[in-house]
PDB file of C-alpha atoms in Angstrom:
ATOM      1  CA  MET L   1     157.147  14.608-176.056  1.00 39.00           C
ATOM      2  CA  ASN L   2     157.722  10.782-175.926  1.00 39.00           C
ATOM      3  CA  GLU L   3     160.549   9.182-177.923  1.00 40.00           C
ATOM      4  CA  GLN L   4     158.991   6.288-180.039  1.00 39.00           C
ATOM      5  CA  THR L   5     161.356   3.604-181.107  1.00 41.00           C
ATOM      6  CA  ALA L   6     160.903   0.652-183.402  1.00 40.00           C
ATOM      7  CA  LEU L   7     158.665  -2.041-181.953  1.00 41.00           C
ATOM      8  CA  GLU L   8     160.746  -4.930-180.858  1.00 43.00           C
ATOM      9  CA  ILE L   9     158.758  -8.328-181.364  1.00 39.00           C
ATOM     10  CA  PRO L  10     160.339 -11.047-178.793  1.00 44.00           C
ATOM     11  CA  LEU L  11     161.076 -14.661-179.761  1.00 43.00           C
ATOM     12  CA  PRO L  12     161.302 -17.499-177.683  1.00 43.00           C
ATOM     13  CA  ASP L  13     165.141 -18.399-176.849  1.00 43.00           C
ATOM     14  CA  ASN L  14     163.434 -22.181-177.087  1.00 42.00           C
ATOM     15  CA  ALA L  15     160.476 -24.449-177.541  1.00 37.00           C
ATOM     16  CA  ALA L  16     160.020 -24.127-173.720  1.00 40.00           C
ATOM     17  CA  ALA L  17     160.285 -20.826-173.185  1.00 42.00           C
ATOM     18  CA  SER L  18     157.959 -19.200-170.662  1.00 41.00           C
ATOM     19  CA  PRO L  19     155.069 -17.151-172.950  1.00 45.00           C
ATOM     20  CA  ALA L  20     154.979 -14.846-170.075  1.00 45.00           C
ATOM     21  CA  ALA L  21     158.535 -13.618-170.360  1.00 42.00           C
ATOM     22  CA  ALA L  22     159.794 -14.840-173.638  1.00 50.00           C
ATOM     23  CA  LYS L  23     163.073 -13.078-174.694  1.00 52.00           C
ATOM     24  CA  GLY L  24     165.162 -13.290-177.643  1.00 48.00           C
ATOM     25  CA  PRO L  25     166.206 -12.177-181.034  1.00 51.00           C
ATOM     26  CA  ALA L  26     163.774  -9.459-181.984  1.00 67.00           C
ATOM     27  CA  ARG L  27     161.989  -9.391-185.516  1.00 76.00           C
ATOM     28  CA  ARG L  28     162.739  -5.982-187.552  1.00 82.00           C
ATOM     29  CA  THR L  29     159.986  -3.860-188.030  1.00 84.00           C
ATOM     30  CA  PRO L  30     159.249  -0.199-188.841  1.00 86.00           C
ATOM     31  CA  PRO L  31     158.888   2.424-185.957  1.00 87.00           C
ATOM     32  CA  PRO L  32     155.635   3.448-184.472  1.00 87.00           C
ATOM     33  CA  PRO L  33     154.596   7.339-185.605  1.00 89.00           C
ATOM     34  CA  GLU L  34     156.212   9.890-183.430  1.00 88.00           C
ATOM     35  CA  HIS L  35     153.913  12.556-183.638  1.00 90.00           C
ATOM     36  CA  GLY L  36     150.020  13.336-184.272  1.00 93.00           C
ATOM     37  CA  THR L  37     147.257  11.015-183.244  1.00 95.00           C
ATOM     38  CA  GLY L  38     148.702   7.744-184.219  1.00 93.00           C
ATOM     39  CA  ALA L  39     151.563   8.480-181.721  1.00 93.00           C
ATOM     40  CA  GLN L  40     148.832   9.368-179.109  1.00 94.00           C
ATOM     41  CA  ILE L  41     147.130   5.865-180.054  1.00 94.00           C
ATOM     42  CA  ILE L  42     150.284   3.958-179.478  1.00 93.00           C
ATOM     43  CA  ASP L  43     151.101   5.499-176.265  1.00 94.00           C
ATOM     44  CA  ALA L  44     147.674   4.642-174.728  1.00 94.00           C
ATOM     45  CA  ALA L  45     147.860   1.339-176.238  1.00 93.00           C
ATOM     46  CA  ARG L  46     150.983   0.816-174.287  1.00 93.00           C
ATOM     47  CA  PRO L  47     149.687   0.217-170.919  1.00 94.00           C
ATOM     48  CA  LEU L  48     146.802  -2.323-172.196  1.00 92.00           C
ATOM     49  CA  ILE L  49     149.615  -4.328-173.672  1.00 91.00           C
ATOM     50  CA  ASP L  50     151.622  -4.578-170.988  1.00 92.00           C
ATOM     51  CA  ALA L  51     148.764  -5.852-168.828  1.00 94.00           C
ATOM     52  CA  LEU L  52     148.049  -8.556-171.244  1.00 94.00           C
ATOM     53  CA  THR L  53     151.541 -10.167-170.295  1.00 90.00           C
ATOM     54  CA  GLY L  54     150.089 -11.013-167.177  1.00 91.00           C
ATOM     55  CA  LEU L  55     147.456 -12.965-168.246  1.00 96.00           C
ATOM     56  CA  PRO L  56     147.125 -16.815-168.298  1.00 97.00           C
ATOM     57  CA  LEU L  57     148.066 -18.179-171.958  1.00 97.00           C
ATOM     58  CA  ASP L  58     144.444 -19.167-173.132  1.00 97.00           C
ATOM     59  CA  GLU L  59     143.007 -15.975-171.847  1.00 97.00           C
ATOM     60  CA  ARG L  60     146.010 -13.750-173.074  1.00 97.00           C
ATOM     61  CA  VAL L  61     145.517 -15.781-176.626  1.00 97.00           C
ATOM     62  CA  SER L  62     141.830 -15.033-176.885  1.00 97.00           C
ATOM     63  CA  THR L  63     142.172 -11.425-175.978  1.00 97.00           C
ATOM     64  CA  LEU L  64     144.912 -11.090-178.654  1.00 97.00           C
ATOM     65  CA  ASN L  65     142.664 -12.689-181.016  1.00 97.00           C
ATOM     66  CA  ALA L  66     139.395 -10.592-180.129  1.00 97.00           C
ATOM     67  CA  LEU L  67     141.931  -7.456-180.649  1.00 96.00           C
ATOM     68  CA  ARG L  68     143.027  -8.072-183.807  1.00 97.00           C
ATOM     69  CA  VAL L  69     139.407  -8.522-184.709  1.00 96.00           C
ATOM     70  CA  LEU L  70     138.865  -4.848-183.540  1.00 96.00           C
ATOM     71  CA  LEU L  71     142.371  -3.843-185.551  1.00 96.00           C
ATOM     72  CA  HIS L  72     140.859  -5.645-188.435  1.00 96.00           C
ATOM     73  CA  GLY L  73     137.570  -3.945-188.556  1.00 95.00           C
ATOM     74  CA  ALA L  74     139.643  -0.666-189.020  1.00 96.00           C
ATOM     75  CA  SER L  75     141.803  -1.419-191.500  1.00 97.00           C
ATOM     76  CA  PRO L  76     141.813  -0.441-194.917  1.00 97.00           C
ATOM     77  CA  PHE L  77     142.898  -4.312-195.885  1.00 97.00           C
ATOM     78  CA  ALA L  78     139.819  -5.508-194.333  1.00 95.00           C
ATOM     79  CA  ARG L  79     138.621  -7.519-197.635  1.00 93.00           C
ATOM     80  CA  GLU L  80     142.268  -9.439-197.539  1.00 94.00           C
ATOM     81  CA  PRO L  81     141.789 -12.514-195.283  1.00 92.00           C
ATOM     82  CA  VAL L  82     145.581 -12.461-194.566  1.00 94.00           C
ATOM     83  CA  ASP L  83     144.969  -9.104-192.652  1.00 96.00           C
ATOM     84  CA  LEU L  84     143.391 -11.099-189.804  1.00 96.00           C
ATOM     85  CA  VAL L  85     145.352 -14.178-188.618  1.00 97.00           C
ATOM     86  CA  LEU L  86     144.207 -15.653-185.259  1.00 97.00           C
ATOM     87  CA  TRP L  87     145.589 -18.250-183.076  1.00 98.00           C
ATOM     88  CA  GLU L  88     143.274 -21.485-182.590  1.00 97.00           C
ATOM     89  CA  LYS L  89     143.206 -24.315-180.686  1.00 97.00           C
ATOM     90  CA  ALA L  90     145.095 -26.902-182.878  1.00 96.00           C
ATOM     91  CA  ASP L  91     142.141 -29.687-181.665  1.00 95.00           C
ATOM     92  CA  THR L  92     139.462 -27.424-183.431  1.00 95.00           C
ATOM     93  CA  VAL L  93     141.121 -27.429-186.516  1.00 95.00           C
ATOM     94  CA  GLU L  94     140.324 -30.352-189.146  1.00 92.00           C
ATOM     95  CA  GLY L  95     141.035 -31.280-192.595  1.00 89.00           C
ATOM     96  CA  ASN L  96     138.574 -31.737-195.717  1.00 84.00           C
ATOM     97  CA  SER L  97     137.451 -34.942-197.299  1.00 80.00           C
ATOM     98  CA  TYR L  98     138.460 -33.385-200.790  1.00 76.00           C
ATOM     99  CA  ASN L  99     141.767 -32.032-200.929  1.00 69.00           C
ATOM    100  CA  PRO L 100     143.649 -33.815-204.032  1.00 63.00           C
ATOM    101  CA  ASN L 101     147.142 -32.606-202.784  1.00 64.00           C
ATOM    102  CA  SER L 102     149.396 -35.377-201.397  1.00 71.00           C
ATOM    103  CA  VAL L 103     153.194 -34.569-200.116  1.00 73.00           C
ATOM    104  CA  ALA L 104     155.872 -37.324-200.445  1.00 76.00           C
ATOM    105  CA  PRO L 105     157.426 -38.445-197.249  1.00 83.00           C
ATOM    106  CA  ARG L 106     160.863 -36.539-197.972  1.00 80.00           C
ATOM    107  CA  GLN L 107     158.586 -33.353-198.793  1.00 82.00           C
ATOM    108  CA  MET L 108     157.045 -33.602-195.583  1.00 88.00           C
ATOM    109  CA  GLU L 109     159.848 -34.143-193.935  1.00 89.00           C
ATOM    110  CA  LEU L 110     161.490 -30.861-195.644  1.00 86.00           C
ATOM    111  CA  LEU L 111     158.066 -29.108-194.796  1.00 89.00           C
ATOM    112  CA  LYS L 112     158.577 -30.097-190.973  1.00 92.00           C
ATOM    113  CA  HIS L 113     162.328 -28.938-191.135  1.00 91.00           C
ATOM    114  CA  SER L 114     160.924 -25.309-192.499  1.00 90.00           C
ATOM    115  CA  ILE L 115     158.909 -25.272-190.075  1.00 94.00           C
ATOM    116  CA  THR L 116     161.157 -25.797-187.364  1.00 92.00           C
ATOM    117  CA  ALA L 117     163.499 -23.655-188.533  1.00 90.00           C
ATOM    118  CA  ASP L 118     162.043 -20.688-189.803  1.00 91.00           C
ATOM    119  CA  GLY L 119     158.707 -20.876-187.998  1.00 93.00           C
ATOM    120  CA  PHE L 120     154.873 -20.220-189.224  1.00 95.00           C
ATOM    121  CA  THR L 121     155.658 -17.962-191.671  1.00 91.00           C
ATOM    122  CA  GLN L 122     152.169 -18.600-193.461  1.00 91.00           C
ATOM    123  CA  PRO L 123     149.116 -19.130-192.185  1.00 95.00           C
ATOM    124  CA  ILE L 124     146.658 -22.066-192.480  1.00 94.00           C
ATOM    125  CA  VAL L 125     143.910 -20.957-194.541  1.00 93.00           C
ATOM    126  CA  ALA L 126     140.508 -22.389-193.607  1.00 91.00           C
ATOM    127  CA  TRP L 127     136.953 -22.143-193.333  1.00 90.00           C
ATOM    128  CA  ARG L 128     134.825 -21.387-189.970  1.00 85.00           C
ATOM    129  CA  PRO L 129     131.359 -22.944-190.380  1.00 83.00           C
ATOM    130  CA  GLY L 130     128.531 -20.371-189.336  1.00 68.00           C
ATOM    131  CA  ASP L 131     130.978 -18.307-187.534  1.00 49.00           C
ATOM    132  CA  ALA L 132     131.061 -14.275-188.245  1.00 41.00           C
ATOM    133  CA  GLU L 133     134.309 -12.837-187.408  1.00 41.00           C
ATOM    134  CA  THR L 134     133.027  -9.246-186.515  1.00 39.00           C
ATOM    135  CA  ALA L 135     134.030  -6.718-183.949  1.00 36.00           C
ATOM    136  CA  SER L 136     130.849  -7.369-182.303  1.00 39.00           C
ATOM    137  CA  GLU L 137     131.378 -11.461-182.521  1.00 45.00           C
ATOM    138  CA  PRO L 138     134.887 -11.958-182.215  1.00 44.00           C
ATOM    139  CA  SER L 139     136.526 -15.467-182.262  1.00 45.00           C
ATOM    140  CA  THR L 140     136.469 -17.206-179.234  1.00 47.00           C
ATOM    141  CA  PRO L 141     138.827 -20.058-179.625  1.00 45.00           C
ATOM    142  CA  ALA L 142     138.308 -21.550-176.315  1.00 44.00           C
ATOM    143  CA  ASP L 143     134.420 -22.528-177.446  1.00 50.00           C
ATOM    144  CA  GLU L 144     134.267 -26.096-177.160  1.00 46.00           C
ATOM    145  CA  THR L 145     130.831 -26.044-178.755  1.00 52.00           C
ATOM    146  CA  ALA L 146     131.537 -24.560-182.093  1.00 62.00           C
ATOM    147  CA  ALA L 147     131.881 -26.148-185.159  1.00 74.00           C
ATOM    148  CA  PRO L 148     135.293 -27.476-186.038  1.00 86.00           C
ATOM    149  CA  ILE L 149     137.410 -25.182-188.206  1.00 92.00           C
ATOM    150  CA  GLU L 150     138.073 -26.641-191.708  1.00 91.00           C
ATOM    151  CA  VAL L 151     141.202 -26.550-193.680  1.00 92.00           C
ATOM    152  CA  VAL L 152     141.179 -25.003-196.998  1.00 89.00           C
ATOM    153  CA  ASP L 153     144.664 -24.626-197.673  1.00 88.00           C
ATOM    154  CA  GLY L 154     147.754 -25.730-195.497  1.00 90.00           C
ATOM    155  CA  PHE L 155     146.463 -29.241-194.622  1.00 90.00           C
ATOM    156  CA  HIS L 156     149.890 -30.721-194.183  1.00 90.00           C
ATOM    157  CA  ARG L 157     151.323 -27.418-192.141  1.00 92.00           C
ATOM    158  CA  HIS L 158     148.321 -27.924-189.888  1.00 94.00           C
ATOM    159  CA  LEU L 159     149.421 -31.592-189.414  1.00 93.00           C
ATOM    160  CA  ILE L 160     152.700 -30.556-188.060  1.00 95.00           C
ATOM    161  CA  GLY L 161     151.510 -27.932-186.526  1.00 96.00           C
ATOM    162  CA  LYS L 162     149.309 -30.222-184.335  1.00 95.00           C
ATOM    163  CA  HIS L 163     151.327 -33.749-184.265  1.00 94.00           C
ATOM    164  CA  ASP L 164     155.149 -32.752-184.356  1.00 95.00           C
ATOM    165  CA  PRO L 165     155.957 -32.483-180.280  1.00 95.00           C
ATOM    166  CA  THR L 166     158.355 -29.582-180.943  1.00 95.00           C
ATOM    167  CA  VAL L 167     156.309 -27.609-183.280  1.00 96.00           C
ATOM    168  CA  ALA L 168     153.460 -27.963-181.024  1.00 96.00           C
ATOM    169  CA  GLN L 169     155.270 -27.228-177.482  1.00 96.00           C
ATOM    170  CA  ARG L 170     156.572 -23.990-179.228  1.00 96.00           C
ATOM    171  CA  VAL L 171     153.016 -23.010-180.336  1.00 96.00           C
ATOM    172  CA  HIS L 172     151.742 -23.702-177.309  1.00 97.00           C
ATOM    173  CA  GLY L 173     148.668 -26.147-179.010  1.00 97.00           C
ATOM    174  CA  TYR L 174     147.572 -23.333-181.404  1.00 98.00           C
ATOM    175  CA  LEU L 175     148.030 -23.137-185.067  1.00 98.00           C
ATOM    176  CA  PRO L 176     147.887 -19.946-187.155  1.00 97.00           C
ATOM    177  CA  ILE L 177     144.506 -19.484-188.907  1.00 97.00           C
ATOM    178  CA  THR L 178     142.906 -17.040-191.558  1.00 94.00           C
ATOM    179  CA  VAL L 179     139.543 -17.971-192.897  1.00 91.00           C
ATOM    180  CA  ILE L 180     138.161 -16.964-196.375  1.00 87.00           C
ATOM    181  CA  ASN L 181     135.784 -14.175-196.876  1.00 84.00           C
ATOM    182  CA  THR L 182     132.148 -15.371-196.177  1.00 83.00           C
ATOM    183  CA  ASP L 183     131.187 -14.907-200.146  1.00 81.00           C
ATOM    184  CA  ARG L 184     133.291 -17.686-200.880  1.00 78.00           C
ATOM    185  CA  GLU L 185     132.269 -20.404-198.320  1.00 76.00           C
ATOM    186  CA  ALA L 186     129.881 -22.385-200.828  1.00 79.00           C
ATOM    187  CA  LEU L 187     131.645 -26.267-200.820  1.00 78.00           C
ATOM    188  CA  GLU L 188     132.694 -25.711-204.623  1.00 75.00           C
ATOM    189  CA  ASP L 189     134.421 -22.123-204.120  1.00 81.00           C
ATOM    190  CA  ARG L 190     136.057 -23.997-200.930  1.00 83.00           C
ATOM    191  CA  GLN L 191     137.002 -26.800-203.149  1.00 77.00           C
ATOM    192  CA  ALA L 192     137.995 -24.016-206.139  1.00 77.00           C
ATOM    193  CA  ALA L 193     139.938 -22.441-203.518  1.00 80.00           C
ATOM    194  CA  THR L 194     142.025 -25.407-202.304  1.00 78.00           C
ATOM    195  CA  ILE L 195     142.932 -26.708-205.722  1.00 73.00           C
ATOM    196  CA  ARG L 196     143.772 -22.785-206.969  1.00 76.00           C
ATOM    197  CA  HIS L 197     146.313 -22.786-203.811  1.00 73.00           C
ATOM    198  CA  ASN L 198     147.718 -25.771-204.460  1.00 70.00           C
ATOM    199  CA  ALA L 199     148.343 -25.027-208.340  1.00 67.00           C
ATOM    200  CA  ALA L 200     149.038 -21.238-207.963  1.00 58.00           C
ATOM    201  CA  ARG L 201     152.550 -22.286-205.964  1.00 62.00           C
ATOM    202  CA  GLY L 202     154.225 -23.004-209.363  1.00 58.00           C
ATOM    203  CA  VAL L 203     157.682 -24.751-209.374  1.00 57.00           C
ATOM    204  CA  HIS L 204     161.242 -23.518-209.624  1.00 54.00           C
ATOM    205  CA  THR L 205     162.496 -22.920-212.850  1.00 63.00           C
ATOM    206  CA  ILE L 206     165.239 -25.366-213.688  1.00 66.00           C
ATOM    207  CA  GLU L 207     167.780 -22.576-214.565  1.00 69.00           C
ATOM    208  CA  GLY L 208     166.772 -20.783-211.688  1.00 68.00           C
ATOM    209  CA  LEU L 209     167.088 -23.272-209.412  1.00 70.00           C
ATOM    210  CA  SER L 210     170.494 -24.409-210.823  1.00 77.00           C
ATOM    211  CA  GLU L 211     171.872 -21.039-210.590  1.00 76.00           C
ATOM    212  CA  MET L 212     171.064 -21.315-206.628  1.00 74.00           C
ATOM    213  CA  VAL L 213     172.223 -24.834-206.224  1.00 77.00           C
ATOM    214  CA  LEU L 214     175.702 -23.792-207.986  1.00 78.00           C
ATOM    215  CA  GLN L 215     176.169 -21.024-205.659  1.00 77.00           C
ATOM    216  CA  LEU L 216     175.363 -23.226-202.734  1.00 80.00           C
ATOM    217  CA  VAL L 217     178.180 -25.614-203.954  1.00 80.00           C
ATOM    218  CA  ARG L 218     180.636 -22.412-204.065  1.00 79.00           C
ATOM    219  CA  GLU L 219     179.476 -22.063-200.379  1.00 79.00           C
ATOM    220  CA  ARG L 220     181.030 -25.341-199.759  1.00 82.00           C
ATOM    221  CA  LYS L 221     177.849 -26.627-198.763  1.00 79.00           C
ATOM    222  CA  ASN L 222     178.007 -30.568-198.686  1.00 83.00           C
ATOM    223  CA  PHE L 223     175.288 -33.120-199.939  1.00 84.00           C
ATOM    224  CA  ALA L 224     174.103 -33.554-196.367  1.00 84.00           C
ATOM    225  CA  TRP L 225     173.122 -30.103-196.100  1.00 80.00           C
ATOM    226  CA  PHE L 226     170.934 -30.367-199.157  1.00 80.00           C
ATOM    227  CA  GLU L 227     169.413 -33.340-198.254  1.00 80.00           C
ATOM    228  CA  LYS L 228     168.634 -31.605-194.623  1.00 76.00           C
ATOM    229  CA  ASN L 229     167.829 -27.965-195.981  1.00 74.00           C
ATOM    230  CA  LEU L 230     166.209 -28.399-199.067  1.00 74.00           C
ATOM    231  CA  GLY L 231     165.279 -31.949-199.326  1.00 74.00           C
ATOM    232  CA  MET L 232     167.539 -32.941-202.681  1.00 77.00           C
ATOM    233  CA  GLN L 233     169.307 -35.791-202.843  1.00 81.00           C
ATOM    234  CA  PRO L 234     172.864 -36.257-204.507  1.00 83.00           C
ATOM    235  CA  ASP L 235     171.940 -37.107-207.763  1.00 83.00           C
ATOM    236  CA  GLU L 236     169.370 -34.026-207.906  1.00 80.00           C
ATOM    237  CA  VAL L 237     172.128 -31.590-206.738  1.00 80.00           C
ATOM    238  CA  THR L 238     174.654 -33.036-209.321  1.00 80.00           C
ATOM    239  CA  ARG L 239     172.148 -32.768-211.849  1.00 78.00           C
ATOM    240  CA  LEU L 240     171.421 -29.152-211.272  1.00 77.00           C
ATOM    241  CA  ALA L 241     174.727 -27.758-210.874  1.00 73.00           C
ATOM    242  CA  GLN L 242     175.599 -29.503-214.289  1.00 72.00           C
ATOM    243  CA  VAL L 243     172.603 -27.132-215.718  1.00 70.00           C
ATOM    244  CA  SER L 244     174.673 -24.103-214.966  1.00 63.00           C
ATOM    245  CA  GLY L 245     177.918 -25.395-215.745  1.00 61.00           C
ATOM    246  CA  LEU L 246     179.855 -27.447-213.140  1.00 53.00           C
ATOM    247  CA  ALA L 247     183.104 -26.899-214.443  1.00 47.00           C
ATOM    248  CA  ALA L 248     182.659 -23.395-213.294  1.00 53.00           C
ATOM    249  CA  ALA L 249     182.291 -24.399-209.578  1.00 51.00           C
ATOM    250  CA  PHE L 250     185.779 -26.263-209.751  1.00 47.00           C
ATOM    251  CA  ALA L 251     187.857 -23.552-211.885  1.00 47.00           C
ATOM    252  CA  ASP L 252     190.544 -23.722-208.774  1.00 45.00           C
ATOM    253  CA  ASN L 253     190.378 -27.559-208.541  1.00 44.00           C
ATOM    254  CA  GLU L 254     191.108 -30.527-210.050  1.00 40.00           C
ATOM    255  CA  PHE L 255     188.160 -31.915-212.320  1.00 34.00           C
ATOM    256  CA  SER L 256     187.366 -35.176-214.194  1.00 35.00           C
ATOM    257  CA  GLU L 257     184.269 -35.855-215.957  1.00 37.00           C
ATOM    258  CA  ALA L 258     184.568 -39.695-214.779  1.00 34.00           C
ATOM    259  CA  TRP L 259     182.446 -39.353-211.739  1.00 35.00           C
ATOM    260  CA  THR L 260     179.308 -40.861-210.418  1.00 38.00           C
ATOM    261  CA  ALA L 261     176.420 -38.978-208.395  1.00 40.00           C
ATOM    262  CA  ASP L 262     176.121 -41.862-205.749  1.00 44.00           C
ATOM    263  CA  ALA L 263     179.577 -41.136-203.600  1.00 42.00           C
ATOM    264  CA  ASP L 264     179.434 -37.211-203.082  1.00 45.00           C
ATOM    265  CA  PRO L 265     181.938 -37.213-206.393  1.00 39.00           C
ATOM    266  CA  PHE L 266     183.348 -33.788-205.486  1.00 40.00           C
ATOM    267  CA  ALA L 267     183.909 -33.956-202.023  1.00 48.00           C
ATOM    268  CA  THR L 268     186.619 -32.598-199.623  1.00 43.00           C
ATOM    269  CA  PRO L 269     186.582 -32.672-195.674  1.00 43.00           C
ATOM    270  CA  ASP L 270     186.047 -29.668-193.789  1.00 46.00           C
ATOM    271  CA  ALA L 271     185.551 -29.238-190.162  1.00 39.00           C
ATOM    272  CA  ASP L 272     183.097 -26.928-190.467  1.00 46.00           C
ATOM    273  CA  GLN L 273     180.472 -28.682-192.522  1.00 48.00           C
ATOM    274  CA  ASN L 274     179.892 -32.092-190.709  1.00 53.00           C
ATOM    275  CA  GLY L 275     180.791 -33.628-193.478  1.00 55.00           C
ATOM    276  CA  PRO L 276     182.401 -33.342-197.358  1.00 51.00           C
ATOM    277  CA  THR L 277     181.392 -30.778-199.382  1.00 49.00           C
ATOM    278  CA  PRO L 278     180.641 -30.586-203.030  1.00 51.00           C
ATOM    279  CA  MET L 279     183.919 -28.725-204.132  1.00 45.00           C
ATOM    280  CA  GLU L 280     186.513 -31.013-205.091  1.00 44.00           C
ATOM    281  CA  GLN L 281     186.829 -33.924-207.348  1.00 36.00           C
ATOM    282  CA  PRO L 282     188.450 -36.844-205.103  1.00 42.00           C
TER     283      PRO L 282
END
């Protein structure tokens, strides 16, 4: 009997890594079945998976999309759009004309940093006019005659994936797309879906966010780290730390009430942090 091991999904070492030989850290995935019909299906599929690695990039992506459509047809979650994520050419994806959501430059920069650092962790929700994604009619991203794919949610993610050079190179000019169900394709349904996606994200509670900020302060993260990784300005960090009890962060340090937020008021040099850390009152 063949021994089954956990599937390892290789990640490229850098944005320029060869798509045919991408090696790197693996995501943790559950092991495949070791016995029964499921194990036999996995064993039968392995040679086909190996054959995919030799295909040219565009043909490999198109073939993988078609295989995902076939798997989606057998899935108990086929009603859920997220069960089928396809990689589509970025130049075939366009924004819509009605999205009321806007992102300030600082938040846009944070979103770009998120996608650069963490990768695409959620697909772009879209509508494909007149296209039925079924096992008999798989997606054909290379078909230049197809109508453009219209974004329902994820307009700013789509902009970064399309126009940021580092991200665009890493994803080889493609974007991850999931399409809405066909019974939600009317204009009013798409508009409602866009608004719901925007509204349903919610906001962090002040208490919960301030607790996280205070913990990061205790871990000696400096203001430069907060600005780069969380998009927070020094005064925001200061206010949030105050909510949780700023004095608690300086229990082992001298603390004064006579400080301001414009000069990293509780910073000490730390060679490991590329700048001062919000831990000590000067």
